[in-house]
Amino acid sequence: MAQHDPWLLTPGPLTTSMTVKQAMLHDWGSRDAGFVAINTHMRKRLVDLIGGGKDFTTVPMQGSGTFAVEAMLGGFVGPKDKLLILINGAYGKRMAKICEYYKRATAVLEWPEDQPVDPAKVREALAADQAITHVAVVHCETTSGILNPIAEISKVVAEAGRKLLIDSMSAFGALPIDVNSVTFDAVAASSNKCIEGVPGLGFVLCRISALEKTKGNAMSLTLDLFEQWQNLEKTSQYRFTPPIHCIVAFDQALTEHEQEGGVAGRGGRYRNNHKILVDGMRALGFETLLPDRLQAPIIVTFHMPADPKFVFEQFYDGLKDRGFVIYPGKLTVADSFRIGCIGRIGETEMKAFLAAAKDVLNGLGVASGRPHNKAAE
Ligand SMILES: *Cc1c(COP(=O)(O)O)cnc(C)c1O
């Protein structure tokens, strides 16, 4: 590998370590005892990350993160249930779309993409509609990078006697989600975000007592969470070919996560990346969509600069030529673009990125990244 791969400042897949990549340089049979042991170990380690003890289990699901979210909703929300979906971005909307396919009863509460979910509104909605059995929320809405208050939301949901399902895809492993501070029946995440593995595996951490009651709910053979779990428990095997290389690399990524100090260590590095990025971009005149208090240290949305000489495609290509991949915006509330601070990157890469951004702006003749309408805060 003479030429270095680009640094991925995106919401995932992300830059991975060389040792994670090297873990994939073997052929394994899916019934290989060594692989089975790694898979069992991986499942246990994920339960440990949420302090789940004997009450929780990991059900891995082949595919990207959305496969895990779909398996979670399709498994936990039964034909007689009703799901309240809390939406403040594209991933909340995606959960609503999944429920349309499954023809499950739903209700929706929606906020603008730059506003967090409001637990008080959730409380009102649950009091007003007794048919609601479950609530679904996104932990960090990657659309904007906003952090939703899942501990407060979980409190409201538990007090109302309902069950919580969480999409923690872009936060899991970097922001704490612990069974002692957040009450939930299931949380979905994937191999290729803050754990820094390669793409190919989603997983759902499930409360066993709740999972036991989901038999027969799934309307998809491949995404049947209950059957996947039963099969893994009984035979230690996947029902269908697992992404073996991805799982072995994921286990290596979990070792490196642990070596870095677990969630606190990983989150600490990302917070540092985030600070360097935001301070540096602000020094170049750019403004963030979100005030700092709403922002998760995962991915940052910046307003598009006002200077007509700033053409996003040229900025993007210039950065790509200098070895950095950023991400277009996905917002409806503002014209924007996004820069991630997760993956196997640190201070050196963030500082090199800022130097590259400055260089590209100079090349375009853009004096400042200042947007049209100054951000609110
Ligand atoms: C990345 C992500 C997903 C899953 O996306 P895939 O492309 O299926 O991996 C789901 N929810 C959130 C919040 C995400 O950031």
Tab-separated table of N, CA and C and ligand atoms in Angstrom, residues 11 64-67 69 91 94 138 140-142 167 169-170 190 192-193, ligand 1:
chain	number	residue	atom	x	y	z
A	11	PRO	N	-19.700	10.163	7.772
A	11	PRO	CA	-20.422	9.445	8.851
A	11	PRO	C	-20.212	7.936	8.802
A	64	SER	N	-25.764	-3.839	6.392
A	64	SER	CA	-25.383	-2.538	6.941
A	64	SER	C	-26.263	-2.223	8.145
A	65	GLY	N	-26.069	-1.045	8.719
A	65	GLY	CA	-26.805	-0.661	9.920
A	65	GLY	C	-28.317	-0.682	9.750
A	66	THR	N	-28.784	-0.260	8.596
A	66	THR	CA	-30.232	-0.219	8.368
A	66	THR	C	-30.865	-1.613	8.467
A	67	PHE	N	-30.115	-2.651	8.084
A	67	PHE	CA	-30.637	-4.008	8.211
A	67	PHE	C	-30.921	-4.315	9.690
A	69	VAL	N	-31.556	-2.022	12.060
A	69	VAL	CA	-32.698	-1.202	12.491
A	69	VAL	C	-33.995	-1.857	12.028
A	91	TYR	N	-32.705	9.733	9.548
A	91	TYR	CA	-32.712	8.363	10.087
A	91	TYR	C	-33.989	8.064	10.865
A	94	ARG	N	-36.392	7.308	8.198
A	94	ARG	CA	-36.174	5.958	7.658
A	94	ARG	C	-36.899	4.911	8.512
A	138	VAL	N	-33.582	8.094	17.547
A	138	VAL	CA	-32.202	8.052	17.076
A	138	VAL	C	-31.327	8.762	18.115
A	140	CYS	N	-27.743	9.797	18.110
A	140	CYS	CA	-27.154	10.962	17.438
A	140	CYS	C	-27.729	10.977	16.029
A	141	GLU	N	-28.507	12.016	15.677
A	141	GLU	CA	-29.083	12.102	14.327
A	141	GLU	C	-27.980	12.562	13.387
A	142	THR	N	-27.470	11.634	12.627
A	142	THR	CA	-26.300	11.869	11.788
A	142	THR	C	-26.598	12.885	10.669
A	167	ASP	N	-31.944	3.692	17.823
A	167	ASP	CA	-30.944	3.620	16.762
A	167	ASP	C	-29.744	4.427	17.251
A	169	MET	N	-26.701	4.070	16.001
A	169	MET	CA	-25.706	3.732	14.992
A	169	MET	C	-24.435	4.577	15.057
A	170	SER	N	-24.604	5.907	14.975
A	170	SER	CA	-23.432	6.777	14.835
A	170	SER	C	-22.846	7.191	16.179
A	190	SER	N	-23.811	-0.673	14.304
A	190	SER	CA	-23.143	-1.443	13.248
A	190	SER	C	-21.641	-1.456	13.415
A	192	ASN	N	-19.248	-0.502	11.391
A	192	ASN	CA	-18.357	0.423	10.683
A	192	ASN	C	-18.427	1.876	11.143
A	193	LYS	N	-18.966	2.122	12.335
A	193	LYS	CA	-18.950	3.514	12.800
A	193	LYS	C	-17.970	3.652	13.955
B	1	LIG	C1	-25.222	5.203	9.492
B	1	LIG	C2	-26.531	5.234	10.171
B	1	LIG	C3	-27.501	4.230	9.961
B	1	LIG	C4	-27.289	3.053	9.044
B	1	LIG	O1	-26.932	3.373	7.778
B	1	LIG	P1	-26.370	2.236	6.802
B	1	LIG	O2	-26.051	2.992	5.569
B	1	LIG	O3	-27.446	1.234	6.620
B	1	LIG	O4	-25.186	1.634	7.480
B	1	LIG	C5	-28.668	4.289	10.685
B	1	LIG	N1	-28.898	5.275	11.561
B	1	LIG	C6	-28.005	6.245	11.799
B	1	LIG	C7	-28.325	7.293	12.812
B	1	LIG	C8	-26.796	6.264	11.107
B	1	LIG	O5	-25.892	7.229	11.349
